[in-house]
Amino acid sequence: MFFYILPFVFFLFYFLPFIFLLILFLIITLHSATIMSSFVLEDCWEYNFAPFFTIQPNLETRKVQLEAWNNLILSYCQNKLIYKLDLNSCSNDELFNNVNLKRCLNLESLQIVLDSMAEKGNIEWLNKDKTLCFVYWKKPSQWAQLIYEWAQKNGFVNTVCTLYEIVSGDDTQNEPFHGLDLNLLKKSISFLEKESKAVLITFDDNEGVKFL
């Protein structure tokens, strides 16, 4: 009986990681084709794949797994307009906790995922404890370009706009940066300052930017 089982055990031991790797590769390919306007978390194959919530020991498999998490997090945050993650609270959010599967990404695993995203420049840790980070589904330089194009288009060059007006004003309601996190806005403005296209200023207890 043992000799009949042995080939099956051999197959599982040596080929299961590669099968898992292939499945994750297919998941990433399909996910990259997801249309953002119809993004539904439960429709993502990886989210309904139980092993996805456990960091895989095989390095090649883990590499593909982390890439899949990278894509999922960026897509989810873009769809939900999330600019910042607080690990002390978000670990229980639906993104990292599939109640139907009864599987979740624990805090240690979540930090591994986000560390891999930080290496790609897709998140930025905001504290030494690595519990708070910006999520860059658009880079600060990209936000800066969009904001400056808006200023040019609407005749705000050589004009001062408050930060509140840029992210919450009536003039930006239809702009992609409407609702942008204020600290991320400041970081984006710093790119314009380096290009001599804007100056961040303080006046009357307000903060604003003068576009040049």
PDB file of C-alpha atoms in Angstrom:
ATOM      1  CA  MET A   1       0.000   0.000   0.000  1.00  0.00           C
ATOM      2  CA  PHE A   2       2.829   2.354   0.889  1.00  0.00           C
ATOM      3  CA  PHE A   3       4.394   1.973  -2.556  1.00  0.00           C
ATOM      4  CA  TYR A   4       1.129   3.053  -4.189  1.00  0.00           C
ATOM      5  CA  ILE A   5       0.930   6.194  -2.062  1.00  0.00           C
ATOM      6  CA  LEU A   6       4.605   7.135  -2.396  1.00  0.00           C
ATOM      7  CA  PRO A   7       4.367   8.559  -5.970  1.00  0.00           C
ATOM      8  CA  PHE A   8       1.416  10.706  -4.933  1.00  0.00           C
ATOM      9  CA  VAL A   9       3.335  12.056  -1.920  1.00  0.00           C
ATOM     10  CA  PHE A  10       6.332  12.717  -4.153  1.00  0.00           C
ATOM     11  CA  PHE A  11       4.126  14.613  -6.601  1.00  0.00           C
ATOM     12  CA  LEU A  12       2.625  16.814  -3.866  1.00  0.00           C
ATOM     13  CA  PHE A  13       5.980  17.589  -2.284  1.00  0.00           C
ATOM     14  CA  TYR A  14       7.767  18.606  -5.463  1.00  0.00           C
ATOM     15  CA  PHE A  15       5.060  19.967  -7.741  1.00  0.00           C
ATOM     16  CA  LEU A  16       2.471  21.596  -5.474  1.00  0.00           C
ATOM     17  CA  PRO A  17       4.473  24.861  -5.106  1.00  0.00           C
ATOM     18  CA  PHE A  18       4.700  25.109  -8.897  1.00  0.00           C
ATOM     19  CA  ILE A  19       0.980  24.464  -9.296  1.00  0.00           C
ATOM     20  CA  PHE A  20       0.287  27.174  -6.724  1.00  0.00           C
ATOM     21  CA  LEU A  21       2.674  29.478  -8.592  1.00  0.00           C
ATOM     22  CA  LEU A  22       0.826  28.852 -11.861  1.00  0.00           C
ATOM     23  CA  ILE A  23      -2.540  29.566 -10.247  1.00  0.00           C
ATOM     24  CA  LEU A  24      -1.261  32.848  -8.806  1.00  0.00           C
ATOM     25  CA  PHE A  25       0.206  33.825 -12.180  1.00  0.00           C
ATOM     26  CA  LEU A  26      -3.170  33.276 -13.817  1.00  0.00           C
ATOM     27  CA  ILE A  27      -4.829  35.242 -11.011  1.00  0.00           C
ATOM     28  CA  ILE A  28      -2.530  38.244 -11.556  1.00  0.00           C
ATOM     29  CA  THR A  29      -3.114  38.136 -15.316  1.00  0.00           C
ATOM     30  CA  LEU A  30      -6.886  38.074 -14.895  1.00  0.00           C
ATOM     31  CA  HIS A  31      -6.843  40.707 -12.165  1.00  0.00           C
ATOM     32  CA  SER A  32      -4.808  43.134 -14.268  1.00  0.00           C
ATOM     33  CA  ALA A  33      -7.672  43.066 -16.768  1.00  0.00           C
ATOM     34  CA  THR A  34     -10.277  44.000 -14.146  1.00  0.00           C
ATOM     35  CA  ILE A  35     -12.248  47.133 -15.072  1.00  0.00           C
ATOM     36  CA  MET A  36     -11.993  49.541 -12.158  1.00  0.00           C
ATOM     37  CA  SER A  37     -15.515  50.931 -12.546  1.00  0.00           C
ATOM     38  CA  SER A  38     -16.930  47.487 -11.850  1.00  0.00           C
ATOM     39  CA  PHE A  39     -14.381  46.466  -9.209  1.00  0.00           C
ATOM     40  CA  VAL A  40     -15.901  44.096  -6.661  1.00  0.00           C
ATOM     41  CA  LEU A  41     -13.584  42.545  -4.101  1.00  0.00           C
ATOM     42  CA  GLU A  42     -15.457  39.250  -4.010  1.00  0.00           C
ATOM     43  CA  ASP A  43     -15.044  38.915  -7.783  1.00  0.00           C
ATOM     44  CA  CYS A  44     -11.247  38.815  -7.505  1.00  0.00           C
ATOM     45  CA  TRP A  45     -10.047  35.225  -7.767  1.00  0.00           C
ATOM     46  CA  GLU A  46      -7.126  35.692  -5.400  1.00  0.00           C
ATOM     47  CA  TYR A  47      -9.419  37.050  -2.689  1.00  0.00           C
ATOM     48  CA  ASN A  48     -11.399  33.794  -2.795  1.00  0.00           C
ATOM     49  CA  PHE A  49      -8.276  31.604  -2.821  1.00  0.00           C
ATOM     50  CA  ALA A  50      -7.626  30.484   0.779  1.00  0.00           C
ATOM     51  CA  PRO A  51      -3.809  30.000   0.513  1.00  0.00           C
ATOM     52  CA  PHE A  52      -3.566  33.610  -0.671  1.00  0.00           C
ATOM     53  CA  PHE A  53      -3.942  34.723   2.963  1.00  0.00           C
ATOM     54  CA  THR A  54      -0.908  32.743   4.124  1.00  0.00           C
ATOM     55  CA  ILE A  55       2.582  33.908   3.178  1.00  0.00           C
ATOM     56  CA  GLN A  56       4.048  31.080   1.140  1.00  0.00           C
ATOM     57  CA  PRO A  57       7.414  29.554   2.172  1.00  0.00           C
ATOM     58  CA  ASN A  58       8.574  28.861  -1.387  1.00  0.00           C
ATOM     59  CA  LEU A  59      10.403  32.007  -2.520  1.00  0.00           C
ATOM     60  CA  GLU A  60       9.256  31.917  -6.140  1.00  0.00           C
ATOM     61  CA  THR A  61       5.666  31.299  -5.081  1.00  0.00           C
ATOM     62  CA  ARG A  62       5.891  34.087  -2.502  1.00  0.00           C
ATOM     63  CA  LYS A  63       7.196  36.508  -5.138  1.00  0.00           C
ATOM     64  CA  VAL A  64       4.111  35.949  -7.295  1.00  0.00           C
ATOM     65  CA  GLN A  65       1.843  36.038  -4.233  1.00  0.00           C
ATOM     66  CA  LEU A  66       3.234  39.402  -3.093  1.00  0.00           C
ATOM     67  CA  GLU A  67       2.804  40.810  -6.594  1.00  0.00           C
ATOM     68  CA  ALA A  68      -0.837  39.688  -6.518  1.00  0.00           C
ATOM     69  CA  TRP A  69      -1.352  41.392  -3.151  1.00  0.00           C
ATOM     70  CA  ASN A  70       0.325  44.519  -4.516  1.00  0.00           C
ATOM     71  CA  ASN A  71      -2.112  44.676  -7.433  1.00  0.00           C
ATOM     72  CA  LEU A  72      -5.134  43.921  -5.268  1.00  0.00           C
ATOM     73  CA  ILE A  73      -4.314  46.548  -2.635  1.00  0.00           C
ATOM     74  CA  LEU A  74      -3.664  49.258  -5.228  1.00  0.00           C
ATOM     75  CA  SER A  75      -6.862  48.447  -7.131  1.00  0.00           C
ATOM     76  CA  TYR A  76      -8.954  48.326  -3.965  1.00  0.00           C
ATOM     77  CA  CYS A  77      -7.559  51.578  -2.571  1.00  0.00           C
ATOM     78  CA  GLN A  78      -7.995  53.361  -5.886  1.00  0.00           C
ATOM     79  CA  ASN A  79     -11.592  52.201  -6.142  1.00  0.00           C
ATOM     80  CA  LYS A  80     -12.342  53.215  -2.529  1.00  0.00           C
ATOM     81  CA  LEU A  81     -10.238  56.403  -2.728  1.00  0.00           C
ATOM     82  CA  ILE A  82      -8.025  55.274   0.150  1.00  0.00           C
ATOM     83  CA  TYR A  83      -4.770  57.204   0.470  1.00  0.00           C
ATOM     84  CA  LYS A  84      -3.492  55.949   3.801  1.00  0.00           C
ATOM     85  CA  LEU A  85      -3.519  52.640   5.678  1.00  0.00           C
ATOM     86  CA  ASP A  86      -3.395  52.330   9.459  1.00  0.00           C
ATOM     87  CA  LEU A  87      -2.435  48.761  10.300  1.00  0.00           C
ATOM     88  CA  ASN A  88      -3.859  49.089  13.798  1.00  0.00           C
ATOM     89  CA  SER A  89      -7.340  49.330  12.331  1.00  0.00           C
ATOM     90  CA  CYS A  90      -7.268  48.133   8.730  1.00  0.00           C
ATOM     91  CA  SER A  91      -6.188  44.548   9.508  1.00  0.00           C
ATOM     92  CA  ASN A  92      -9.859  43.794  10.215  1.00  0.00           C
ATOM     93  CA  ASP A  93     -11.115  45.484   7.057  1.00  0.00           C
ATOM     94  CA  GLU A  94     -12.695  43.402   4.304  1.00  0.00           C
ATOM     95  CA  LEU A  95      -9.613  43.722   2.111  1.00  0.00           C
ATOM     96  CA  PHE A  96      -7.525  41.644   4.498  1.00  0.00           C
ATOM     97  CA  ASN A  97     -10.294  39.621   6.106  1.00  0.00           C
ATOM     98  CA  ASN A  98     -12.460  37.296   4.004  1.00  0.00           C
ATOM     99  CA  VAL A  99     -15.307  36.371   6.328  1.00  0.00           C
ATOM    100  CA  ASN A 100     -16.733  33.847   3.866  1.00  0.00           C
ATOM    101  CA  LEU A 101     -13.484  31.902   3.779  1.00  0.00           C
ATOM    102  CA  LYS A 102     -12.790  32.615   7.454  1.00  0.00           C
ATOM    103  CA  ARG A 103      -9.292  33.594   6.416  1.00  0.00           C
ATOM    104  CA  CYS A 104      -7.407  36.797   7.143  1.00  0.00           C
ATOM    105  CA  LEU A 105      -3.984  38.290   6.576  1.00  0.00           C
ATOM    106  CA  ASN A 106      -2.481  38.725  10.042  1.00  0.00           C
ATOM    107  CA  LEU A 107      -0.483  41.797  11.045  1.00  0.00           C
ATOM    108  CA  GLU A 108       2.909  40.179  10.515  1.00  0.00           C
ATOM    109  CA  SER A 109       1.942  38.965   7.047  1.00  0.00           C
ATOM    110  CA  LEU A 110       0.424  42.335   6.189  1.00  0.00           C
ATOM    111  CA  GLN A 111       3.702  44.059   7.037  1.00  0.00           C
ATOM    112  CA  ILE A 112       5.553  41.611   4.765  1.00  0.00           C
ATOM    113  CA  VAL A 113       3.153  42.466   1.943  1.00  0.00           C
ATOM    114  CA  LEU A 114       3.493  46.201   2.506  1.00  0.00           C
ATOM    115  CA  ASP A 115       7.284  45.989   2.805  1.00  0.00           C
ATOM    116  CA  SER A 116       7.346  44.443  -0.656  1.00  0.00           C
ATOM    117  CA  MET A 117       5.149  47.293  -1.900  1.00  0.00           C
ATOM    118  CA  ALA A 118       7.490  49.832  -0.285  1.00  0.00           C
ATOM    119  CA  GLU A 119      10.384  48.335  -2.264  1.00  0.00           C
ATOM    120  CA  LYS A 120       8.421  49.064  -5.446  1.00  0.00           C
ATOM    121  CA  GLY A 121       7.549  52.598  -4.308  1.00  0.00           C
ATOM    122  CA  ASN A 122       3.841  51.789  -4.097  1.00  0.00           C
ATOM    123  CA  ILE A 123       3.538  52.619  -0.396  1.00  0.00           C
ATOM    124  CA  GLU A 124       5.578  54.792   1.962  1.00  0.00           C
ATOM    125  CA  TRP A 125       5.921  54.034   5.655  1.00  0.00           C
ATOM    126  CA  LEU A 126       5.134  57.069   7.799  1.00  0.00           C
ATOM    127  CA  ASN A 127       6.481  55.836  11.151  1.00  0.00           C
ATOM    128  CA  LYS A 128       9.280  53.630  12.471  1.00  0.00           C
ATOM    129  CA  ASP A 129       6.825  51.036  13.791  1.00  0.00           C
ATOM    130  CA  LYS A 130       5.526  50.478  10.257  1.00  0.00           C
ATOM    131  CA  THR A 131       1.901  50.794  11.262  1.00  0.00           C
ATOM    132  CA  LEU A 132       0.972  53.755   9.049  1.00  0.00           C
ATOM    133  CA  CYS A 133       1.639  54.298   5.369  1.00  0.00           C
ATOM    134  CA  PHE A 134       0.638  56.223   2.279  1.00  0.00           C
ATOM    135  CA  VAL A 135      -0.709  54.097  -0.564  1.00  0.00           C
ATOM    136  CA  TYR A 136       0.514  55.308  -3.937  1.00  0.00           C
ATOM    137  CA  TRP A 137      -1.991  54.083  -6.516  1.00  0.00           C
ATOM    138  CA  LYS A 138      -0.901  57.383  -7.999  1.00  0.00           C
ATOM    139  CA  LYS A 139       2.567  58.653  -7.158  1.00  0.00           C
ATOM    140  CA  PRO A 140       2.907  62.140  -5.565  1.00  0.00           C
ATOM    141  CA  SER A 141       4.593  63.285  -8.787  1.00  0.00           C
ATOM    142  CA  GLN A 142       1.505  62.174 -10.750  1.00  0.00           C
ATOM    143  CA  TRP A 143      -0.831  64.049  -8.390  1.00  0.00           C
ATOM    144  CA  ALA A 144       1.432  67.091  -8.768  1.00  0.00           C
ATOM    145  CA  GLN A 145       1.133  66.962 -12.552  1.00  0.00           C
ATOM    146  CA  LEU A 146      -2.669  66.664 -12.421  1.00  0.00           C
ATOM    147  CA  ILE A 147      -2.947  69.565  -9.975  1.00  0.00           C
ATOM    148  CA  TYR A 148      -0.698  71.821 -12.031  1.00  0.00           C
ATOM    149  CA  GLU A 149      -2.591  71.019 -15.236  1.00  0.00           C
ATOM    150  CA  TRP A 150      -5.815  71.956 -13.424  1.00  0.00           C
ATOM    151  CA  ALA A 151      -4.276  75.248 -12.271  1.00  0.00           C
ATOM    152  CA  GLN A 152      -3.156  76.084 -15.802  1.00  0.00           C
ATOM    153  CA  LYS A 153      -6.489  75.103 -17.356  1.00  0.00           C
ATOM    154  CA  ASN A 154      -8.481  77.218 -14.907  1.00  0.00           C
ATOM    155  CA  GLY A 155      -6.234  80.296 -14.888  1.00  0.00           C
ATOM    156  CA  PHE A 156      -4.821  79.853 -11.372  1.00  0.00           C
ATOM    157  CA  VAL A 157      -1.196  80.431 -12.356  1.00  0.00           C
ATOM    158  CA  ASN A 158       0.180  83.379 -10.317  1.00  0.00           C
ATOM    159  CA  THR A 159      -2.785  82.897  -7.986  1.00  0.00           C
ATOM    160  CA  VAL A 160      -2.924  81.606  -4.406  1.00  0.00           C
ATOM    161  CA  CYS A 161      -5.278  78.701  -3.640  1.00  0.00           C
ATOM    162  CA  THR A 162      -5.788  77.270  -0.182  1.00  0.00           C
ATOM    163  CA  LEU A 163      -5.115  73.573   0.272  1.00  0.00           C
ATOM    164  CA  TYR A 164      -8.742  73.184   1.295  1.00  0.00           C
ATOM    165  CA  GLU A 165      -9.902  74.708  -1.987  1.00  0.00           C
ATOM    166  CA  ILE A 166      -7.749  72.285  -3.965  1.00  0.00           C
ATOM    167  CA  VAL A 167      -9.009  69.095  -2.314  1.00  0.00           C
ATOM    168  CA  SER A 168     -12.490  70.148  -1.135  1.00  0.00           C
ATOM    169  CA  GLY A 169     -13.536  73.188  -3.163  1.00  0.00           C
ATOM    170  CA  ASP A 170     -16.370  73.394  -5.668  1.00  0.00           C
ATOM    171  CA  ASP A 171     -13.891  74.020  -8.503  1.00  0.00           C
ATOM    172  CA  THR A 172     -12.309  70.578  -8.062  1.00  0.00           C
ATOM    173  CA  GLN A 173     -15.377  68.407  -7.540  1.00  0.00           C
ATOM    174  CA  ASN A 174     -14.858  66.662 -10.870  1.00  0.00           C
ATOM    175  CA  GLU A 175     -11.091  66.419 -10.542  1.00  0.00           C
ATOM    176  CA  PRO A 176      -9.343  63.132  -9.607  1.00  0.00           C
ATOM    177  CA  PHE A 177      -7.517  64.825  -6.708  1.00  0.00           C
ATOM    178  CA  HIS A 178     -10.732  66.013  -5.035  1.00  0.00           C
ATOM    179  CA  GLY A 179     -10.694  64.535  -1.526  1.00  0.00           C
ATOM    180  CA  LEU A 180      -6.934  63.896  -1.600  1.00  0.00           C
ATOM    181  CA  ASP A 181      -5.304  63.476   1.817  1.00  0.00           C
ATOM    182  CA  LEU A 182      -3.879  66.874   2.867  1.00  0.00           C
ATOM    183  CA  ASN A 183      -0.472  65.495   3.820  1.00  0.00           C
ATOM    184  CA  LEU A 184      -0.251  63.702   0.506  1.00  0.00           C
ATOM    185  CA  LEU A 185      -1.249  66.953  -1.195  1.00  0.00           C
ATOM    186  CA  LYS A 186       1.632  68.754   0.515  1.00  0.00           C
ATOM    187  CA  LYS A 187       4.015  66.023  -0.556  1.00  0.00           C
ATOM    188  CA  SER A 188       2.763  66.392  -4.128  1.00  0.00           C
ATOM    189  CA  ILE A 189       3.138  70.174  -4.030  1.00  0.00           C
ATOM    190  CA  SER A 190       6.774  69.708  -2.987  1.00  0.00           C
ATOM    191  CA  PHE A 191       7.410  68.175  -6.431  1.00  0.00           C
ATOM    192  CA  LEU A 192       6.042  71.337  -8.040  1.00  0.00           C
ATOM    193  CA  GLU A 193       8.272  73.436  -5.778  1.00  0.00           C
ATOM    194  CA  LYS A 194      11.332  71.523  -6.986  1.00  0.00           C
ATOM    195  CA  GLU A 195      10.309  72.339 -10.562  1.00  0.00           C
ATOM    196  CA  SER A 196       9.681  76.006  -9.637  1.00  0.00           C
ATOM    197  CA  LYS A 197       6.018  75.629 -10.554  1.00  0.00           C
ATOM    198  CA  ALA A 198       4.556  76.365  -7.116  1.00  0.00           C
ATOM    199  CA  VAL A 199       5.314  77.662  -3.635  1.00  0.00           C
ATOM    200  CA  LEU A 200       3.680  76.366  -0.461  1.00  0.00           C
ATOM    201  CA  ILE A 201       2.741  79.301   1.783  1.00  0.00           C
ATOM    202  CA  THR A 202       1.088  80.009   5.144  1.00  0.00           C
ATOM    203  CA  PHE A 203      -1.249  82.940   5.680  1.00  0.00           C
ATOM    204  CA  ASP A 204      -3.927  83.856   8.257  1.00  0.00           C
ATOM    205  CA  ASP A 205      -3.683  80.429   9.894  1.00  0.00           C
ATOM    206  CA  ASN A 206      -4.287  78.823   6.508  1.00  0.00           C
ATOM    207  CA  GLU A 207      -2.019  76.904   4.201  1.00  0.00           C
ATOM    208  CA  GLY A 208      -2.051  77.435   0.486  1.00  0.00           C
ATOM    209  CA  VAL A 209      -0.058  77.208  -2.698  1.00  0.00           C
ATOM    210  CA  LYS A 210       0.863  79.834  -5.240  1.00  0.00           C
ATOM    211  CA  PHE A 211       1.172  78.380  -8.716  1.00  0.00           C
ATOM    212  CA  LEU A 212       3.972  79.847 -10.831  1.00  0.00           C
TER     213      LEU A 212
END
